[in-house]
Amino acid sequence: MSNREVVVLSVGGVRFVTRASTLQQFPESRLARMLNNADQEFKMVNGEFFVDRDGTLFSYIMDFLRTLQVSLPTDFSDYQRLQREAEFYGLYPLADLLSQEHLLKPRLEILEVRFSLQEMQGFFRIFGSCSTTVETLAEQITLFAGQQSGQSWNSPFPSQKPLVPLPLERPSHHDLVFQCGTDYSAGDQFVARYVSIKPDNRKLINGTNVLGLLLDTLLKDGFHLISTRTVSSEEKIECYSFERLQRPGGLAITVNQTPGSSGVAQAKRSQVQKGT
């Protein structure tokens, strides 16, 4: 059978169409032997291979064969059943990874935003349990500074003078600090700090407006607001707590295709998301 030929399988009544080369990724698997009629478990019926197994779980088997990666939905829970299916088909590298389900399960990610208003300035501190998320937010948030006269500090439009980008404070890999608003400098001049949060292009100076945009950005990114509380009534510090399920990084399989090899695959865990 040519690698370019199309193969049709009916697994538990669910029909799958794929290439022979996809099923031959692991030469020692039962799916590869099936193509040579070397496994009686797979019956040929009307030009289709029929096997009495779970068709829903086989869709994950096919995704693995096509991508050589294990990628499961965040609400997936049938790790043991899928592991048994992998063992049935002779895909032991996949079964080995599924036996380590702690690597595949999504983790709960926590993020906290602290905000306070002091006179004409808004102060922000963001803490996240995942450093990668905090790093992504740091790339999205840009702080600008400029000077304008006291008569125009509360104008809704930025000063016509060039604004200078300022670095965000990063006390650690898990948090970042910034502020917005105006601060008295000298004479009738005020130092104005604007905040821009991608993909929104506006430069906002009002702390309440920045807070609203920040919370909206987090909600659109999959976070859920779980609580709001006042940390310090004297300093008027408000705390917003968020959580979301963080999808684990993909686990990849490398197939040994060197001449004379037995065709047995080797598992290599390549975590895409490195922040913890």
CSV table of N, CA and C in Angstrom, one decimal, residues 189-250:
chain,number,residue,atom,x,y,z
A,189,GLN,N,4.2,73.7,36.1
A,189,GLN,CA,4.4,72.5,35.3
A,189,GLN,C,4.0,71.3,36.1
A,190,PHE,N,3.4,70.3,35.4
A,190,PHE,CA,3.1,69.1,35.9
A,190,PHE,C,3.7,68.0,35.1
A,191,VAL,N,4.2,66.9,35.8
A,191,VAL,CA,4.7,65.7,35.1
A,191,VAL,C,3.5,64.8,34.9
A,192,ALA,N,3.2,64.5,33.7
A,192,ALA,CA,2.0,63.7,33.3
A,192,ALA,C,2.5,62.3,32.9
A,193,ARG,N,1.8,61.3,33.4
A,193,ARG,CA,2.2,59.9,33.1
A,193,ARG,C,0.9,59.3,32.5
A,194,TYR,N,1.1,58.8,31.3
A,194,TYR,CA,0.0,58.1,30.5
A,194,TYR,C,0.3,56.6,30.4
A,195,VAL,N,-0.8,55.8,30.3
A,195,VAL,CA,-0.6,54.4,30.2
A,195,VAL,C,-1.4,53.9,29.0
A,196,SER,N,-0.7,53.1,28.2
A,196,SER,CA,-1.3,52.5,27.0
A,196,SER,C,-1.2,51.0,27.2
A,197,ILE,N,-2.3,50.3,26.9
A,197,ILE,CA,-2.4,48.8,27.0
A,197,ILE,C,-2.8,48.2,25.7
A,198,LYS,N,-1.9,47.5,25.1
A,198,LYS,CA,-2.2,46.9,23.8
A,198,LYS,C,-3.3,45.8,23.9
A,199,PRO,N,-4.2,45.7,22.9
A,199,PRO,CA,-4.1,46.3,21.6
A,199,PRO,C,-4.8,47.6,21.5
A,200,ASP,N,-5.3,48.2,22.6
A,200,ASP,CA,-5.9,49.5,22.6
A,200,ASP,C,-4.8,50.5,22.4
A,201,ASN,N,-5.0,51.5,21.6
A,201,ASN,CA,-3.9,52.5,21.2
A,201,ASN,C,-4.0,53.8,22.0
A,202,ARG,N,-5.0,53.9,22.9
A,202,ARG,CA,-5.2,55.1,23.6
A,202,ARG,C,-4.1,55.3,24.7
A,203,LYS,N,-3.8,56.5,25.0
A,203,LYS,CA,-2.9,56.9,26.1
A,203,LYS,C,-3.8,57.5,27.2
A,204,LEU,N,-4.0,56.8,28.3
A,204,LEU,CA,-4.9,57.2,29.3
A,204,LEU,C,-4.1,57.8,30.5
A,205,ILE,N,-4.6,58.9,31.1
A,205,ILE,CA,-4.0,59.5,32.2
A,205,ILE,C,-4.8,59.3,33.5
A,206,ASN,N,-6.1,59.1,33.4
A,206,ASN,CA,-7.0,58.9,34.5
A,206,ASN,C,-6.8,57.5,35.1
A,207,GLY,N,-6.6,57.4,36.4
A,207,GLY,CA,-6.3,56.1,37.0
A,207,GLY,C,-7.5,55.1,36.9
A,208,THR,N,-8.7,55.7,37.0
A,208,THR,CA,-9.9,54.9,37.0
A,208,THR,C,-10.1,54.3,35.6
A,209,ASN,N,-9.8,55.1,34.6
A,209,ASN,CA,-10.0,54.7,33.2
A,209,ASN,C,-8.9,53.6,32.9
A,210,VAL,N,-7.7,53.8,33.4
A,210,VAL,CA,-6.7,52.7,33.2
A,210,VAL,C,-7.1,51.4,33.8
A,211,LEU,N,-7.7,51.5,35.0
A,211,LEU,CA,-8.1,50.3,35.8
A,211,LEU,C,-9.2,49.6,35.0
A,212,GLY,N,-10.1,50.4,34.4
A,212,GLY,CA,-11.2,49.7,33.6
A,212,GLY,C,-10.7,49.0,32.4
A,213,LEU,N,-9.7,49.6,31.7
A,213,LEU,CA,-9.1,49.0,30.5
A,213,LEU,C,-8.3,47.8,30.9
A,214,LEU,N,-7.6,47.9,32.0
A,214,LEU,CA,-6.8,46.7,32.5
A,214,LEU,C,-7.7,45.5,32.8
A,215,LEU,N,-8.7,45.8,33.6
A,215,LEU,CA,-9.6,44.7,34.0
A,215,LEU,C,-10.3,44.1,32.7
A,216,ASP,N,-10.7,44.9,31.8
A,216,ASP,CA,-11.3,44.4,30.6
A,216,ASP,C,-10.3,43.6,29.7
A,217,THR,N,-9.0,44.0,29.7
A,217,THR,CA,-8.0,43.2,29.0
A,217,THR,C,-7.8,41.8,29.6
A,218,LEU,N,-7.8,41.8,30.9
A,218,LEU,CA,-7.7,40.5,31.6
A,218,LEU,C,-8.9,39.6,31.4
A,219,LEU,N,-10.1,40.1,31.4
A,219,LEU,CA,-11.3,39.3,31.1
A,219,LEU,C,-11.3,38.8,29.7
A,220,LYS,N,-10.8,39.6,28.8
A,220,LYS,CA,-10.8,39.1,27.4
A,220,LYS,C,-9.7,38.1,27.2
A,221,ASP,N,-8.7,38.0,28.1
A,221,ASP,CA,-7.6,37.1,28.0
A,221,ASP,C,-8.0,35.8,28.7
A,222,GLY,N,-9.2,35.6,29.1
A,222,GLY,CA,-9.6,34.3,29.7
A,222,GLY,C,-9.7,34.3,31.3
A,223,PHE,N,-9.3,35.4,31.9
A,223,PHE,CA,-9.4,35.4,33.4
A,223,PHE,C,-10.8,35.7,33.8
A,224,HIS,N,-11.1,35.2,35.0
A,224,HIS,CA,-12.4,35.4,35.7
A,224,HIS,C,-12.2,36.1,37.0
A,225,LEU,N,-13.0,37.2,37.2
A,225,LEU,CA,-12.9,37.9,38.4
A,225,LEU,C,-13.6,37.1,39.5
A,226,ILE,N,-12.8,36.8,40.6
A,226,ILE,CA,-13.4,36.0,41.6
A,226,ILE,C,-13.7,36.8,42.9
A,227,SER,N,-13.0,37.9,43.1
A,227,SER,CA,-13.3,38.7,44.3
A,227,SER,C,-12.7,40.1,44.2
A,228,THR,N,-13.3,41.0,44.9
A,228,THR,CA,-12.8,42.4,45.0
A,228,THR,C,-12.9,42.7,46.5
A,229,ARG,N,-11.9,43.4,47.0
A,229,ARG,CA,-11.8,43.8,48.4
A,229,ARG,C,-11.0,45.0,48.6
A,230,THR,N,-11.2,45.7,49.7
A,230,THR,CA,-10.4,46.8,50.1
A,230,THR,C,-9.3,46.4,51.0
A,231,VAL,N,-8.1,46.5,50.6
A,231,VAL,CA,-6.9,46.0,51.4
A,231,VAL,C,-6.6,47.0,52.5
A,232,SER,N,-6.7,48.3,52.2
A,232,SER,CA,-6.4,49.4,53.2
A,232,SER,C,-7.4,50.5,53.0
A,233,SER,N,-8.3,50.7,53.9
A,233,SER,CA,-9.3,51.8,53.8
A,233,SER,C,-8.6,53.1,53.9
A,234,GLU,N,-7.5,53.2,54.7
A,234,GLU,CA,-6.8,54.5,54.9
A,234,GLU,C,-6.1,54.9,53.6
A,235,GLU,N,-5.4,54.0,52.9
A,235,GLU,CA,-4.7,54.3,51.7
A,235,GLU,C,-5.6,54.1,50.5
A,236,LYS,N,-6.8,53.6,50.7
A,236,LYS,CA,-7.8,53.4,49.6
A,236,LYS,C,-7.2,52.4,48.6
A,237,ILE,N,-6.7,51.3,49.0
A,237,ILE,CA,-6.1,50.3,48.1
A,237,ILE,C,-7.2,49.2,47.9
A,238,GLU,N,-7.5,49.1,46.6
A,238,GLU,CA,-8.5,48.1,46.2
A,238,GLU,C,-7.7,46.9,45.6
A,239,CYS,N,-8.2,45.7,45.8
A,239,CYS,CA,-7.6,44.5,45.3
A,239,CYS,C,-8.6,43.7,44.5
A,240,TYR,N,-8.2,43.4,43.2
A,240,TYR,CA,-9.1,42.6,42.3
A,240,TYR,C,-8.3,41.3,42.1
A,241,SER,N,-9.0,40.2,42.4
A,241,SER,CA,-8.4,38.8,42.2
A,241,SER,C,-9.0,38.1,41.1
A,242,PHE,N,-8.2,37.5,40.2
A,242,PHE,CA,-8.6,36.8,39.0
A,242,PHE,C,-8.0,35.4,39.1
A,243,GLU,N,-8.7,34.5,38.3
A,243,GLU,CA,-8.1,33.1,38.1
A,243,GLU,C,-8.5,32.6,36.7
A,244,ARG,N,-7.7,31.7,36.2
A,244,ARG,CA,-8.0,31.0,35.0
A,244,ARG,C,-7.3,29.7,34.9
A,245,LEU,N,-7.7,28.8,34.1
A,245,LEU,CA,-7.0,27.5,33.9
A,245,LEU,C,-6.0,27.7,32.9
A,246,GLN,N,-4.7,27.4,33.2
A,246,GLN,CA,-3.6,27.6,32.3
A,246,GLN,C,-3.3,26.3,31.6
A,247,ARG,N,-3.5,26.3,30.3
A,247,ARG,CA,-3.2,25.1,29.5
A,247,ARG,C,-1.7,24.7,29.6
A,248,PRO,N,-1.4,23.5,29.8
A,248,PRO,CA,0.0,23.1,29.9
A,248,PRO,C,0.6,23.1,28.5
A,249,GLY,N,2.0,23.2,28.5
A,249,GLY,CA,2.7,23.2,27.2
A,249,GLY,C,2.6,21.9,26.5
A,250,GLY,N,2.7,21.9,25.2
A,250,GLY,CA,2.5,20.6,24.5
A,250,GLY,C,3.7,19.7,24.8
